[in-house]
C-alpha cells in the first residue's frame, strides 16, 4: 500500500495544477475578450468621428477645425494600433495558457493511467491470493475428509 501514496500525491498535485491552469485559461480568455471589445469600441468611435468630419466638411468648416478633426483621428489611429498590440499579446497569452492546460491535463491523464494499471495489478494479485487461499482450504478439507474415511 505505501507504493500508492506517492502516486496519489502526484495525482492530487496534477489535479490542482490542472484546475489552476483551467482557471488561468478562463482569466486569459476574459482578458482577450476585453481587449477585443476595447478595440471594437475604438474602431467604432473612429468610424463615427470620420462620419462627423465628413458631415462637417459638407456643411463647411474652418481649416483649424478640419486640422483638429484630423489630429484627433490620428490619435484614435494610434490608440487603435496600441490596442491591436494589446489584443495580439492577449491572444499569445491565451495560446500559451491553452498549451499549459493541455500539458497539465496530459500529466493528470498519465498519472491516472498509472494508477489504473497499479489498481489492476493489485486486483489480479489479490484474486490470485484469494484463489490460492481457496485452493488451500479445499485441499485441507479434502485431506481431512479423506483422512476421516
PDB file of C-alpha atoms in Angstrom, residues 50-142:
ATOM      1  CA  UNK A  50     -14.916  60.184 -39.551  1.00  0.00           C
ATOM      2  CA  UNK A  51     -18.618  60.491 -40.345  1.00  0.00           C
ATOM      3  CA  UNK A  52     -18.790  63.644 -38.233  1.00  0.00           C
ATOM      4  CA  UNK A  53     -15.829  65.060 -40.122  1.00  0.00           C
ATOM      5  CA  UNK A  54     -17.473  64.304 -43.468  1.00  0.00           C
ATOM      6  CA  UNK A  55     -20.724  65.968 -42.383  1.00  0.00           C
ATOM      7  CA  UNK A  56     -18.836  68.985 -41.077  1.00  0.00           C
ATOM      8  CA  UNK A  57     -16.861  69.276 -44.316  1.00  0.00           C
ATOM      9  CA  UNK A  58     -20.082  69.181 -46.350  1.00  0.00           C
ATOM     10  CA  UNK A  59     -21.611  71.972 -44.320  1.00  0.00           C
ATOM     11  CA  UNK A  60     -18.382  73.951 -44.363  1.00  0.00           C
ATOM     12  CA  UNK A  61     -15.748  74.231 -41.658  1.00  0.00           C
ATOM     13  CA  UNK A  62     -12.646  76.234 -40.858  1.00  0.00           C
ATOM     14  CA  UNK A  63      -9.192  74.925 -41.623  1.00  0.00           C
ATOM     15  CA  UNK A  64      -8.334  74.808 -37.918  1.00  0.00           C
ATOM     16  CA  UNK A  65     -11.459  72.707 -37.172  1.00  0.00           C
ATOM     17  CA  UNK A  66     -10.513  70.358 -40.011  1.00  0.00           C
ATOM     18  CA  UNK A  67      -6.986  70.102 -38.601  1.00  0.00           C
ATOM     19  CA  UNK A  68      -8.374  69.349 -35.117  1.00  0.00           C
ATOM     20  CA  UNK A  69     -10.571  66.562 -36.510  1.00  0.00           C
ATOM     21  CA  UNK A  70      -7.645  65.066 -38.415  1.00  0.00           C
ATOM     22  CA  UNK A  71      -5.354  65.283 -35.394  1.00  0.00           C
ATOM     23  CA  UNK A  72      -7.945  63.573 -33.205  1.00  0.00           C
ATOM     24  CA  UNK A  73      -8.454  60.826 -35.819  1.00  0.00           C
ATOM     25  CA  UNK A  74      -4.670  60.372 -35.816  1.00  0.00           C
ATOM     26  CA  UNK A  75      -4.778  59.999 -32.034  1.00  0.00           C
ATOM     27  CA  UNK A  76      -7.518  57.406 -32.428  1.00  0.00           C
ATOM     28  CA  UNK A  77      -5.406  55.582 -35.039  1.00  0.00           C
ATOM     29  CA  UNK A  78      -2.504  55.465 -32.545  1.00  0.00           C
ATOM     30  CA  UNK A  79      -4.827  54.129 -29.837  1.00  0.00           C
ATOM     31  CA  UNK A  80      -6.172  51.514 -32.259  1.00  0.00           C
ATOM     32  CA  UNK A  81      -2.608  50.449 -33.074  1.00  0.00           C
ATOM     33  CA  UNK A  82      -1.769  50.138 -29.392  1.00  0.00           C
ATOM     34  CA  UNK A  83      -4.966  48.212 -28.729  1.00  0.00           C
ATOM     35  CA  UNK A  84      -4.150  45.856 -31.627  1.00  0.00           C
ATOM     36  CA  UNK A  85      -0.819  45.168 -29.901  1.00  0.00           C
ATOM     37  CA  UNK A  86      -2.650  44.534 -26.605  1.00  0.00           C
ATOM     38  CA  UNK A  87      -5.038  42.160 -28.372  1.00  0.00           C
ATOM     39  CA  UNK A  88      -2.161  40.294 -30.062  1.00  0.00           C
ATOM     40  CA  UNK A  89      -0.405  39.937 -26.727  1.00  0.00           C
ATOM     41  CA  UNK A  90      -3.614  38.709 -25.081  1.00  0.00           C
ATOM     42  CA  UNK A  91      -4.082  36.152 -27.866  1.00  0.00           C
ATOM     43  CA  UNK A  92      -0.485  34.949 -27.416  1.00  0.00           C
ATOM     44  CA  UNK A  93      -1.009  34.613 -23.669  1.00  0.00           C
ATOM     45  CA  UNK A  94      -4.254  32.737 -24.311  1.00  0.00           C
ATOM     46  CA  UNK A  95      -2.480  30.332 -26.672  1.00  0.00           C
ATOM     47  CA  UNK A  96       0.246  29.758 -24.048  1.00  0.00           C
ATOM     48  CA  UNK A  97      -2.439  29.214 -21.408  1.00  0.00           C
ATOM     49  CA  UNK A  98      -4.124  26.608 -23.603  1.00  0.00           C
ATOM     50  CA  UNK A  99      -0.811  24.807 -24.052  1.00  0.00           C
ATOM     51  CA  UNK A 100      -0.175  24.873 -20.296  1.00  0.00           C
ATOM     52  CA  UNK A 101      -3.647  23.498 -19.561  1.00  0.00           C
ATOM     53  CA  UNK A 102      -3.212  20.753 -22.169  1.00  0.00           C
ATOM     54  CA  UNK A 103       0.158  19.802 -20.666  1.00  0.00           C
ATOM     55  CA  UNK A 104      -1.262  19.697 -17.143  1.00  0.00           C
ATOM     56  CA  UNK A 105      -4.226  17.632 -18.362  1.00  0.00           C
ATOM     57  CA  UNK A 106      -1.854  15.238 -20.141  1.00  0.00           C
ATOM     58  CA  UNK A 107       0.154  14.785 -16.915  1.00  0.00           C
ATOM     59  CA  UNK A 108      -3.025  14.133 -14.949  1.00  0.00           C
ATOM     60  CA  UNK A 109      -4.206  11.587 -17.520  1.00  0.00           C
ATOM     61  CA  UNK A 110      -0.808   9.867 -17.377  1.00  0.00           C
ATOM     62  CA  UNK A 111      -0.907   9.613 -13.589  1.00  0.00           C
ATOM     63  CA  UNK A 112      -4.498   8.366 -13.731  1.00  0.00           C
ATOM     64  CA  UNK A 113      -3.459   5.688 -16.240  1.00  0.00           C
ATOM     65  CA  UNK A 114      -0.602   4.638 -13.942  1.00  0.00           C
ATOM     66  CA  UNK A 115      -2.996   4.463 -11.008  1.00  0.00           C
ATOM     67  CA  UNK A 116      -5.452   2.360 -13.007  1.00  0.00           C
ATOM     68  CA  UNK A 117      -2.659  -0.008 -14.051  1.00  0.00           C
ATOM     69  CA  UNK A 118      -1.448  -0.287 -10.457  1.00  0.00           C
ATOM     70  CA  UNK A 119      -5.008  -0.969  -9.275  1.00  0.00           C
ATOM     71  CA  UNK A 120      -5.405  -3.612 -11.971  1.00  0.00           C
ATOM     72  CA  UNK A 121      -2.126  -5.293 -10.981  1.00  0.00           C
ATOM     73  CA  UNK A 122      -3.177  -5.191  -7.333  1.00  0.00           C
ATOM     74  CA  UNK A 123      -6.615  -6.627  -8.169  1.00  0.00           C
ATOM     75  CA  UNK A 124      -5.037  -9.510 -10.117  1.00  0.00           C
ATOM     76  CA  UNK A 125      -2.614 -10.208  -7.265  1.00  0.00           C
ATOM     77  CA  UNK A 126      -5.486 -10.152  -4.771  1.00  0.00           C
ATOM     78  CA  UNK A 127      -7.505 -12.518  -6.968  1.00  0.00           C
ATOM     79  CA  UNK A 128      -4.516 -14.901  -7.112  1.00  0.00           C
ATOM     80  CA  UNK A 129      -4.129 -14.751  -3.311  1.00  0.00           C
ATOM     81  CA  UNK A 130      -7.811 -15.469  -2.863  1.00  0.00           C
ATOM     82  CA  UNK A 131      -7.621 -18.364  -5.352  1.00  0.00           C
ATOM     83  CA  UNK A 132      -4.596 -19.820  -3.544  1.00  0.00           C
ATOM     84  CA  UNK A 133      -6.339 -19.471  -0.183  1.00  0.00           C
ATOM     85  CA  UNK A 134      -9.441 -21.128  -1.602  1.00  0.00           C
ATOM     86  CA  UNK A 135      -7.366 -23.919  -3.145  1.00  0.00           C
ATOM     87  CA  UNK A 136      -5.533 -24.494   0.144  1.00  0.00           C
ATOM     88  CA  UNK A 137      -8.797 -24.540   2.058  1.00  0.00           C
ATOM     89  CA  UNK A 138     -10.276 -27.046  -0.426  1.00  0.00           C
ATOM     90  CA  UNK A 139      -7.159 -29.223  -0.215  1.00  0.00           C
ATOM     91  CA  UNK A 140      -7.276 -29.219   3.608  1.00  0.00           C
ATOM     92  CA  UNK A 141     -10.957 -30.019   3.527  1.00  0.00           C
ATOM     93  CA  UNK A 142     -10.320 -32.863   1.088  1.00  0.00           C
TER      94      UNK A 142
END
